[in-house]
Amino acid sequence: MGRLDGKVALVTGAAKGIGAATAELLAREGAKVMCTDVDETEGQKVVDAIQNAGHTASFMTHDVTSEEAWEKVAGETQRAFGGLHVLVNNAGIAPDGIAIEDLPFESWKRTLAVDLDSVFLGCKYAIRLMKECGGGSIINISSIMGLVGTPRSSDYNAAKGGVRLLTKVAALECAEAGYNIRVNSVHPGYIDTPLVRNVVERSEEASANELMGMLTMLHPIGRLGTPKEIGQAILFLASDESSFVTGAELVVDGGYTAR
Ligand code: NAP
């Protein structure tokens, strides 16, 4: 018996990093997984690997900032798999690393669109589908930067802090309406993914090795996290094992925010 047998899951940003690891874990636990991303080539590879392991998945190209695209993905998930029980709002981009006084308004708006608008749209379309399926679980990927501030990350901090509270409102609305839909946020520390590798490599302040060393020291556990370690937390929230958990913040950060 898988922990998600009979469930349908949708994972955004599933082509790499946390999304790819999560899609693989959810599928291995019995979910039929709709994987979406803007990166069609890498996304299809993730789906091929899931299918080759004997599990069920499908890929759709999906820009999470587009309401029209969300409507299409929701419709196709319903058509292909018969409903939706788990949504992982994972797709995201890193901050531009620029102080507020210099940050172009367009950069601010882009980060807010990909990292926050997407989560609103995902909740909107998932609630509509899940309430027809008797309930579900929405997992919104925030960050430690949704809990504490970091200089030169105003766009990302604002978006991820927004995800934290949007999650609580969605949880309350679903509970009040009696939809049996739980909504929670996950707050990873630094995780070794392409997103972090890109930030490290384009830094002008230190070499990639120095920067990885500095990031490691921020985590009392003494290392960065792995995508699978975030996937395991998401799996718990997706499964019925977390049936009394809603509106919660699950921090998975190697102790980053403990001090
Ligand atoms: P990643 O390795 O960059 O993977 C994210 C995926 O999302 C990429 O395939 C990316 O495509 C895709 N994507 C970007 N914009 C999109 C859009 N508009 N619509 C659909 N897909 C889009 O990132 P990750 O590190 O796994 O991060 C996943 C989530 O965790 C993000 O929300 C991130 O903020 C959050 N998070 C990450 C960390 C960390 O340390 N890695 C820590 C805390 C929170 P492209 O590569 O083509 O852009």
mmCIF file of C-alpha atoms and ligand atoms in Angstrom:
data_model
loop_
_atom_site.group_PDB
_atom_site.id
_atom_site.type_symbol
_atom_site.label_atom_id
_atom_site.label_comp_id
_atom_site.label_asym_id
_atom_site.label_seq_id
_atom_site.Cartn_x
_atom_site.Cartn_y
_atom_site.Cartn_z
ATOM 1 C CA MET A 1 0.000 0.000 0.000
ATOM 2 C CA GLY A 2 1.337 3.435 -0.947
ATOM 3 C CA ARG A 3 0.699 6.419 1.302
ATOM 4 C CA LEU A 4 -1.086 8.203 -1.591
ATOM 5 C CA ASP A 5 -2.866 5.312 -3.289
ATOM 6 C CA GLY A 6 -5.905 6.516 -5.257
ATOM 7 C CA LYS A 7 -4.870 10.170 -5.149
ATOM 8 C CA VAL A 8 -4.174 12.599 -7.961
ATOM 9 C CA ALA A 9 -1.406 15.164 -7.408
ATOM 10 C CA LEU A 10 -0.288 18.241 -9.328
ATOM 11 C CA VAL A 11 3.273 19.520 -8.830
ATOM 12 C CA THR A 12 4.375 22.820 -10.390
ATOM 13 C CA GLY A 13 8.031 23.497 -11.151
ATOM 14 C CA ALA A 14 8.452 19.724 -11.427
ATOM 15 C CA ALA A 15 11.286 19.777 -13.973
ATOM 16 C CA LYS A 16 14.068 20.075 -11.424
ATOM 17 C CA GLY A 17 15.106 20.552 -7.812
ATOM 18 C CA ILE A 18 12.465 20.216 -5.103
ATOM 19 C CA GLY A 19 9.620 19.791 -7.598
ATOM 20 C CA ALA A 20 11.255 16.880 -9.416
ATOM 21 C CA ALA A 21 12.127 15.063 -6.182
ATOM 22 C CA THR A 22 8.593 15.634 -4.876
ATOM 23 C CA ALA A 23 6.900 14.387 -8.042
ATOM 24 C CA GLU A 24 8.994 11.207 -7.890
ATOM 25 C CA LEU A 25 8.179 10.613 -4.204
ATOM 26 C CA LEU A 26 4.436 11.237 -4.596
ATOM 27 C CA ALA A 27 4.289 8.905 -7.609
ATOM 28 C CA ARG A 28 6.257 6.220 -5.774
ATOM 29 C CA GLU A 29 3.668 6.419 -2.957
ATOM 30 C CA GLY A 30 0.841 5.692 -5.398
ATOM 31 C CA ALA A 31 -0.339 9.119 -6.620
ATOM 32 C CA LYS A 32 -1.009 9.827 -10.274
ATOM 33 C CA VAL A 33 1.089 12.950 -10.779
ATOM 34 C CA MET A 34 0.548 15.820 -13.211
ATOM 35 C CA CYS A 35 3.980 17.463 -13.505
ATOM 36 C CA THR A 36 4.078 21.014 -14.873
ATOM 37 C CA ASP A 37 6.867 23.465 -15.625
ATOM 38 C CA VAL A 38 8.044 26.051 -18.164
ATOM 39 C CA ASP A 39 11.006 23.746 -18.920
ATOM 40 C CA GLU A 40 9.420 21.127 -21.158
ATOM 41 C CA THR A 41 12.631 19.164 -21.895
ATOM 42 C CA GLU A 42 13.626 18.588 -18.269
ATOM 43 C CA GLY A 43 9.990 18.151 -17.188
ATOM 44 C CA GLN A 44 9.438 15.375 -19.711
ATOM 45 C CA LYS A 45 12.623 13.637 -18.455
ATOM 46 C CA VAL A 46 11.209 13.615 -14.909
ATOM 47 C CA VAL A 47 7.946 12.109 -16.172
ATOM 48 C CA ASP A 48 9.837 9.503 -18.248
ATOM 49 C CA ALA A 49 11.810 8.441 -15.154
ATOM 50 C CA ILE A 50 8.598 8.121 -13.107
ATOM 51 C CA GLN A 51 6.927 6.058 -15.821
ATOM 52 C CA ASN A 52 10.027 3.877 -16.289
ATOM 53 C CA ALA A 53 9.862 3.089 -12.567
ATOM 54 C CA GLY A 54 6.336 1.764 -13.135
ATOM 55 C CA HIS A 55 4.378 4.735 -11.779
ATOM 56 C CA THR A 56 1.888 7.162 -13.325
ATOM 57 C CA ALA A 57 2.707 10.719 -14.401
ATOM 58 C CA SER A 58 2.071 13.160 -17.189
ATOM 59 C CA PHE A 59 3.690 16.461 -18.213
ATOM 60 C CA MET A 60 2.163 19.796 -19.208
ATOM 61 C CA THR A 61 3.918 23.025 -20.120
ATOM 62 C CA HIS A 62 2.621 25.596 -17.656
ATOM 63 C CA ASP A 63 3.574 29.153 -16.812
ATOM 64 C CA VAL A 64 2.246 29.512 -13.263
ATOM 65 C CA THR A 65 1.816 33.292 -13.634
ATOM 66 C CA SER A 66 -0.941 32.823 -16.250
ATOM 67 C CA GLU A 67 -4.546 32.313 -15.141
ATOM 68 C CA GLU A 68 -5.395 30.958 -18.585
ATOM 69 C CA ALA A 69 -2.655 28.336 -18.210
ATOM 70 C CA TRP A 70 -3.988 27.328 -14.766
ATOM 71 C CA GLU A 71 -7.470 26.843 -16.242
ATOM 72 C CA LYS A 72 -6.006 24.547 -18.920
ATOM 73 C CA VAL A 73 -3.919 22.539 -16.440
ATOM 74 C CA ALA A 74 -6.873 22.123 -14.066
ATOM 75 C CA GLY A 75 -9.111 20.984 -16.936
ATOM 76 C CA GLU A 76 -6.543 18.538 -18.307
ATOM 77 C CA THR A 77 -5.786 17.085 -14.852
ATOM 78 C CA GLN A 78 -9.500 16.496 -14.339
ATOM 79 C CA ARG A 79 -9.821 14.946 -17.800
ATOM 80 C CA ALA A 80 -6.712 12.727 -17.587
ATOM 81 C CA PHE A 81 -6.852 11.607 -13.962
ATOM 82 C CA GLY A 82 -10.458 12.262 -12.879
ATOM 83 C CA GLY A 83 -9.921 14.981 -10.247
ATOM 84 C CA LEU A 84 -7.352 16.470 -7.881
ATOM 85 C CA HIS A 85 -6.450 15.663 -4.263
ATOM 86 C CA VAL A 86 -2.962 17.161 -3.816
ATOM 87 C CA LEU A 87 -1.498 20.410 -5.157
ATOM 88 C CA VAL A 88 2.139 21.336 -4.547
ATOM 89 C CA ASN A 89 2.588 25.025 -5.420
ATOM 90 C CA ASN A 90 6.345 24.732 -5.878
ATOM 91 C CA ALA A 91 7.446 26.662 -9.003
ATOM 92 C CA GLY A 92 9.503 29.682 -8.064
ATOM 93 C CA ILE A 93 12.419 31.930 -8.917
ATOM 94 C CA ALA A 94 15.209 33.357 -6.757
ATOM 95 C CA PRO A 95 15.513 37.024 -5.738
ATOM 96 C CA ASP A 96 17.470 39.411 -7.928
ATOM 97 C CA GLY A 97 19.840 40.209 -5.050
ATOM 98 C CA ILE A 98 19.420 43.986 -5.364
ATOM 99 C CA ALA A 99 18.754 46.505 -2.565
ATOM 100 C CA ILE A 100 15.309 48.152 -2.510
ATOM 101 C CA GLU A 101 16.694 51.543 -3.529
ATOM 102 C CA ASP A 102 18.074 50.053 -6.778
ATOM 103 C CA LEU A 103 15.589 47.256 -7.533
ATOM 104 C CA PRO A 104 13.757 47.898 -10.822
ATOM 105 C CA PHE A 105 9.988 47.819 -10.353
ATOM 106 C CA GLU A 106 9.746 45.295 -13.202
ATOM 107 C CA SER A 107 12.038 42.870 -11.284
ATOM 108 C CA TRP A 108 9.900 43.263 -8.161
ATOM 109 C CA LYS A 109 6.726 42.550 -10.134
ATOM 110 C CA ARG A 110 8.258 39.498 -11.863
ATOM 111 C CA THR A 111 9.287 37.873 -8.564
ATOM 112 C CA LEU A 112 5.893 38.608 -7.002
ATOM 113 C CA ALA A 113 4.158 37.137 -10.080
ATOM 114 C CA VAL A 114 6.112 33.862 -10.119
ATOM 115 C CA ASP A 115 6.456 33.367 -6.357
ATOM 116 C CA LEU A 116 3.124 34.725 -5.037
ATOM 117 C CA ASP A 117 0.491 35.281 -7.776
ATOM 118 C CA SER A 118 1.106 31.660 -8.824
ATOM 119 C CA VAL A 119 0.189 30.390 -5.373
ATOM 120 C CA PHE A 120 -3.045 32.416 -5.339
ATOM 121 C CA LEU A 121 -3.987 31.037 -8.772
ATOM 122 C CA GLY A 122 -3.051 27.496 -7.784
ATOM 123 C CA CYS A 123 -5.178 27.669 -4.616
ATOM 124 C CA LYS A 124 -8.109 29.124 -6.589
ATOM 125 C CA TYR A 125 -8.208 26.356 -9.200
ATOM 126 C CA ALA A 126 -7.287 23.535 -6.799
ATOM 127 C CA ILE A 127 -10.046 24.423 -4.325
ATOM 128 C CA ARG A 128 -12.605 24.342 -7.157
ATOM 129 C CA LEU A 129 -11.457 20.850 -8.226
ATOM 130 C CA MET A 130 -10.791 19.371 -4.788
ATOM 131 C CA LYS A 131 -14.165 20.272 -3.321
ATOM 132 C CA GLU A 132 -15.742 18.155 -6.079
ATOM 133 C CA CYS A 133 -13.483 15.221 -5.052
ATOM 134 C CA GLY A 134 -14.415 15.207 -1.365
ATOM 135 C CA GLY A 135 -11.336 17.111 -0.215
ATOM 136 C CA GLY A 136 -7.594 17.399 -0.581
ATOM 137 C CA SER A 137 -4.323 18.918 0.551
ATOM 138 C CA ILE A 138 -2.627 22.039 -0.817
ATOM 139 C CA ILE A 139 1.049 22.505 0.002
ATOM 140 C CA ASN A 140 2.526 25.928 -0.703
ATOM 141 C CA ILE A 141 6.313 26.169 -0.858
ATOM 142 C CA SER A 142 7.400 29.265 1.016
ATOM 143 C CA SER A 143 10.927 29.561 2.466
ATOM 144 C CA ILE A 144 12.872 30.500 5.585
ATOM 145 C CA MET A 145 12.729 33.859 3.786
ATOM 146 C CA GLY A 146 8.981 33.842 4.367
ATOM 147 C CA LEU A 147 9.784 33.914 8.104
ATOM 148 C CA VAL A 148 12.868 36.134 8.442
ATOM 149 C CA GLY A 149 14.220 38.998 6.348
ATOM 150 C CA THR A 150 17.420 39.030 4.296
ATOM 151 C CA PRO A 151 19.027 42.181 2.853
ATOM 152 C CA ARG A 152 18.721 42.498 -0.940
ATOM 153 C CA SER A 153 15.835 40.004 -1.066
ATOM 154 C CA SER A 154 12.831 42.327 -0.610
ATOM 155 C CA ASP A 155 11.023 40.860 -3.632
ATOM 156 C CA TYR A 156 11.528 37.264 -2.517
ATOM 157 C CA ASN A 157 10.876 37.999 1.190
ATOM 158 C CA ALA A 158 7.634 39.796 0.345
ATOM 159 C CA ALA A 159 6.470 36.998 -1.951
ATOM 160 C CA LYS A 160 7.356 34.169 0.435
ATOM 161 C CA GLY A 161 5.929 36.042 3.462
ATOM 162 C CA GLY A 162 2.787 36.511 1.381
ATOM 163 C CA VAL A 163 2.646 32.781 0.682
ATOM 164 C CA ARG A 164 2.770 32.135 4.434
ATOM 165 C CA LEU A 165 -0.340 34.231 5.198
ATOM 166 C CA LEU A 166 -2.195 33.381 1.986
ATOM 167 C CA THR A 167 -1.871 29.760 3.108
ATOM 168 C CA LYS A 168 -3.525 30.492 6.449
ATOM 169 C CA VAL A 169 -6.431 32.358 4.803
ATOM 170 C CA ALA A 170 -6.982 29.511 2.341
ATOM 171 C CA ALA A 171 -6.880 27.015 5.217
ATOM 172 C CA LEU A 172 -9.491 29.012 7.165
ATOM 173 C CA GLU A 173 -11.780 29.499 4.161
ATOM 174 C CA CYS A 174 -11.680 25.789 3.303
ATOM 175 C CA ALA A 175 -12.276 24.758 6.924
ATOM 176 C CA GLU A 176 -15.203 27.200 7.316
ATOM 177 C CA ALA A 177 -16.758 25.982 4.077
ATOM 178 C CA GLY A 178 -16.435 22.354 5.223
ATOM 179 C CA TYR A 179 -14.553 21.353 2.061
ATOM 180 C CA ASN A 180 -12.202 18.901 3.811
ATOM 181 C CA ILE A 181 -9.296 20.686 2.112
ATOM 182 C CA ARG A 182 -6.167 21.333 4.205
ATOM 183 C CA VAL A 183 -3.694 24.065 3.244
ATOM 184 C CA ASN A 184 -0.174 24.311 4.689
ATOM 185 C CA SER A 185 3.124 25.983 3.903
ATOM 186 C CA VAL A 186 6.614 24.466 3.845
ATOM 187 C CA HIS A 187 9.649 26.612 4.694
ATOM 188 C CA PRO A 188 12.894 25.110 3.401
ATOM 189 C CA GLY A 189 16.337 26.342 4.363
ATOM 190 C CA TYR A 190 18.959 26.382 1.604
ATOM 191 C CA ILE A 191 18.512 23.262 -0.531
ATOM 192 C CA ASP A 192 21.069 22.077 -3.071
ATOM 193 C CA THR A 193 19.099 22.656 -6.300
ATOM 194 C CA PRO A 194 19.748 24.353 -9.660
ATOM 195 C CA LEU A 195 18.137 27.516 -8.221
ATOM 196 C CA VAL A 196 20.740 27.786 -5.445
ATOM 197 C CA ARG A 197 23.626 26.708 -7.726
ATOM 198 C CA ASN A 198 22.681 29.501 -10.171
ATOM 199 C CA VAL A 199 22.585 32.119 -7.400
ATOM 200 C CA VAL A 200 25.969 30.941 -6.091
ATOM 201 C CA GLU A 201 27.572 30.910 -9.536
ATOM 202 C CA ARG A 202 26.423 34.392 -10.526
ATOM 203 C CA SER A 203 27.556 35.990 -7.255
ATOM 204 C CA GLU A 204 30.182 38.718 -7.626
ATOM 205 C CA GLU A 205 30.870 38.951 -3.874
ATOM 206 C CA ALA A 206 32.647 35.610 -3.375
ATOM 207 C CA SER A 207 33.735 32.486 -5.254
ATOM 208 C CA ALA A 208 31.204 29.682 -5.602
ATOM 209 C CA ASN A 209 33.117 27.559 -3.081
ATOM 210 C CA GLU A 210 33.344 30.386 -0.544
ATOM 211 C CA LEU A 211 29.652 31.130 -0.919
ATOM 212 C CA MET A 212 28.638 27.466 -0.510
ATOM 213 C CA GLY A 213 30.799 27.419 2.650
ATOM 214 C CA MET A 214 29.054 30.543 3.956
ATOM 215 C CA LEU A 215 25.615 29.100 3.227
ATOM 216 C CA THR A 216 26.548 25.830 4.941
ATOM 217 C CA MET A 217 27.537 27.711 8.105
ATOM 218 C CA LEU A 218 24.064 29.289 8.309
ATOM 219 C CA HIS A 219 22.614 25.831 8.979
ATOM 220 C CA PRO A 220 23.440 24.453 12.462
ATOM 221 C CA ILE A 221 23.077 20.929 11.098
ATOM 222 C CA GLY A 222 26.240 21.649 9.054
ATOM 223 C CA ARG A 223 25.082 21.223 5.460
ATOM 224 C CA LEU A 224 22.508 22.299 2.907
ATOM 225 C CA GLY A 225 19.352 20.229 2.567
ATOM 226 C CA THR A 226 18.538 17.856 -0.285
ATOM 227 C CA PRO A 227 15.456 18.139 -2.526
ATOM 228 C CA LYS A 228 14.302 14.747 -1.246
ATOM 229 C CA GLU A 229 14.301 16.004 2.361
ATOM 230 C CA ILE A 230 11.789 18.688 1.354
ATOM 231 C CA GLY A 231 9.849 16.137 -0.683
ATOM 232 C CA GLN A 232 9.474 13.949 2.427
ATOM 233 C CA ALA A 233 7.932 16.854 4.366
ATOM 234 C CA ILE A 234 5.593 17.558 1.443
ATOM 235 C CA LEU A 235 4.648 13.869 1.304
ATOM 236 C CA PHE A 236 3.629 13.969 4.980
ATOM 237 C CA LEU A 237 1.384 16.995 4.356
ATOM 238 C CA ALA A 238 -0.045 15.399 1.201
ATOM 239 C CA SER A 239 -0.942 12.156 2.965
ATOM 240 C CA ASP A 240 -3.766 11.445 5.406
ATOM 241 C CA GLU A 241 -1.102 11.113 8.150
ATOM 242 C CA SER A 242 -1.402 14.915 8.522
ATOM 243 C CA SER A 243 -5.231 14.896 8.653
ATOM 244 C CA PHE A 244 -5.396 17.385 11.606
ATOM 245 C CA VAL A 245 -2.757 19.759 10.164
ATOM 246 C CA THR A 246 -4.028 22.869 8.408
ATOM 247 C CA GLY A 247 -2.866 26.488 8.298
ATOM 248 C CA ALA A 248 0.496 25.312 9.628
ATOM 249 C CA GLU A 249 4.087 26.247 8.739
ATOM 250 C CA LEU A 250 6.396 23.265 8.409
ATOM 251 C CA VAL A 251 9.974 24.539 8.756
ATOM 252 C CA VAL A 252 12.586 22.212 7.203
ATOM 253 C CA ASP A 253 15.768 24.233 7.518
ATOM 254 C CA GLY A 254 18.526 22.323 9.329
ATOM 255 C CA GLY A 255 18.083 24.720 12.255
ATOM 256 C CA TYR A 256 18.583 27.964 10.235
ATOM 257 C CA THR A 257 15.740 29.825 12.000
ATOM 258 C CA ALA A 258 16.314 28.230 15.423
ATOM 259 C CA ARG A 259 18.950 30.735 16.530
HETATM 260 P P1 NAP B 1 14.657 25.167 -9.262
HETATM 261 O O1 NAP B 1 15.690 24.145 -9.064
HETATM 262 O O2 NAP B 1 15.008 26.406 -9.997
HETATM 263 O O3 NAP B 1 13.358 24.522 -9.940
HETATM 264 C C1 NAP B 1 12.210 25.337 -10.110
HETATM 265 C C2 NAP B 1 11.524 24.997 -11.406
HETATM 266 O O4 NAP B 1 10.436 25.957 -11.580
HETATM 267 C C3 NAP B 1 12.437 25.167 -12.629
HETATM 268 O O5 NAP B 1 12.276 24.097 -13.528
HETATM 269 C C4 NAP B 1 11.959 26.484 -13.241
HETATM 270 O O6 NAP B 1 12.198 26.550 -14.628
HETATM 271 C C5 NAP B 1 10.476 26.427 -12.934
HETATM 272 N N1 NAP B 1 9.825 27.711 -13.095
HETATM 273 C C6 NAP B 1 10.358 28.963 -12.990
HETATM 274 N N2 NAP B 1 9.440 29.891 -13.307
HETATM 275 C C7 NAP B 1 8.300 29.242 -13.627
HETATM 276 C C8 NAP B 1 7.021 29.646 -14.069
HETATM 277 N N3 NAP B 1 6.702 30.942 -14.262
HETATM 278 N N4 NAP B 1 6.069 28.707 -14.298
HETATM 279 C C9 NAP B 1 6.372 27.382 -14.136
HETATM 280 N N5 NAP B 1 7.566 26.927 -13.752
HETATM 281 C C10 NAP B 1 8.535 27.854 -13.500
HETATM 282 O O7 NAP B 1 14.089 25.638 -7.835
HETATM 283 P P2 NAP B 1 14.066 24.886 -6.392
HETATM 284 O O8 NAP B 1 15.265 25.301 -5.655
HETATM 285 O O9 NAP B 1 13.738 23.463 -6.552
HETATM 286 O O10 NAP B 1 12.855 25.674 -5.715
HETATM 287 C C11 NAP B 1 11.524 25.203 -5.725
HETATM 288 C C12 NAP B 1 10.703 26.056 -4.767
HETATM 289 O O11 NAP B 1 11.280 25.995 -3.469
HETATM 290 C C13 NAP B 1 10.660 27.535 -5.149
HETATM 291 O O12 NAP B 1 9.379 28.055 -4.848
HETATM 292 C C14 NAP B 1 11.702 28.149 -4.231
HETATM 293 O O13 NAP B 1 11.464 29.501 -3.970
HETATM 294 C C15 NAP B 1 11.508 27.289 -2.991
HETATM 295 N N6 NAP B 1 12.653 27.286 -2.096
HETATM 296 C C16 NAP B 1 13.863 26.836 -2.536
HETATM 297 C C17 NAP B 1 14.936 26.852 -1.656
HETATM 298 C C18 NAP B 1 16.299 26.383 -2.068
HETATM 299 O O14 NAP B 1 17.248 26.612 -1.303
HETATM 300 N N7 NAP B 1 16.466 25.726 -3.210
HETATM 301 C C19 NAP B 1 14.775 27.318 -0.352
HETATM 302 C C20 NAP B 1 13.524 27.763 0.054
HETATM 303 C C21 NAP B 1 12.466 27.733 -0.829
HETATM 304 P P3 NAP B 1 13.527 27.350 -15.125
HETATM 305 O O15 NAP B 1 14.696 26.663 -14.503
HETATM 306 O O16 NAP B 1 13.447 27.225 -16.603
HETATM 307 O O17 NAP B 1 13.363 28.762 -14.604
#
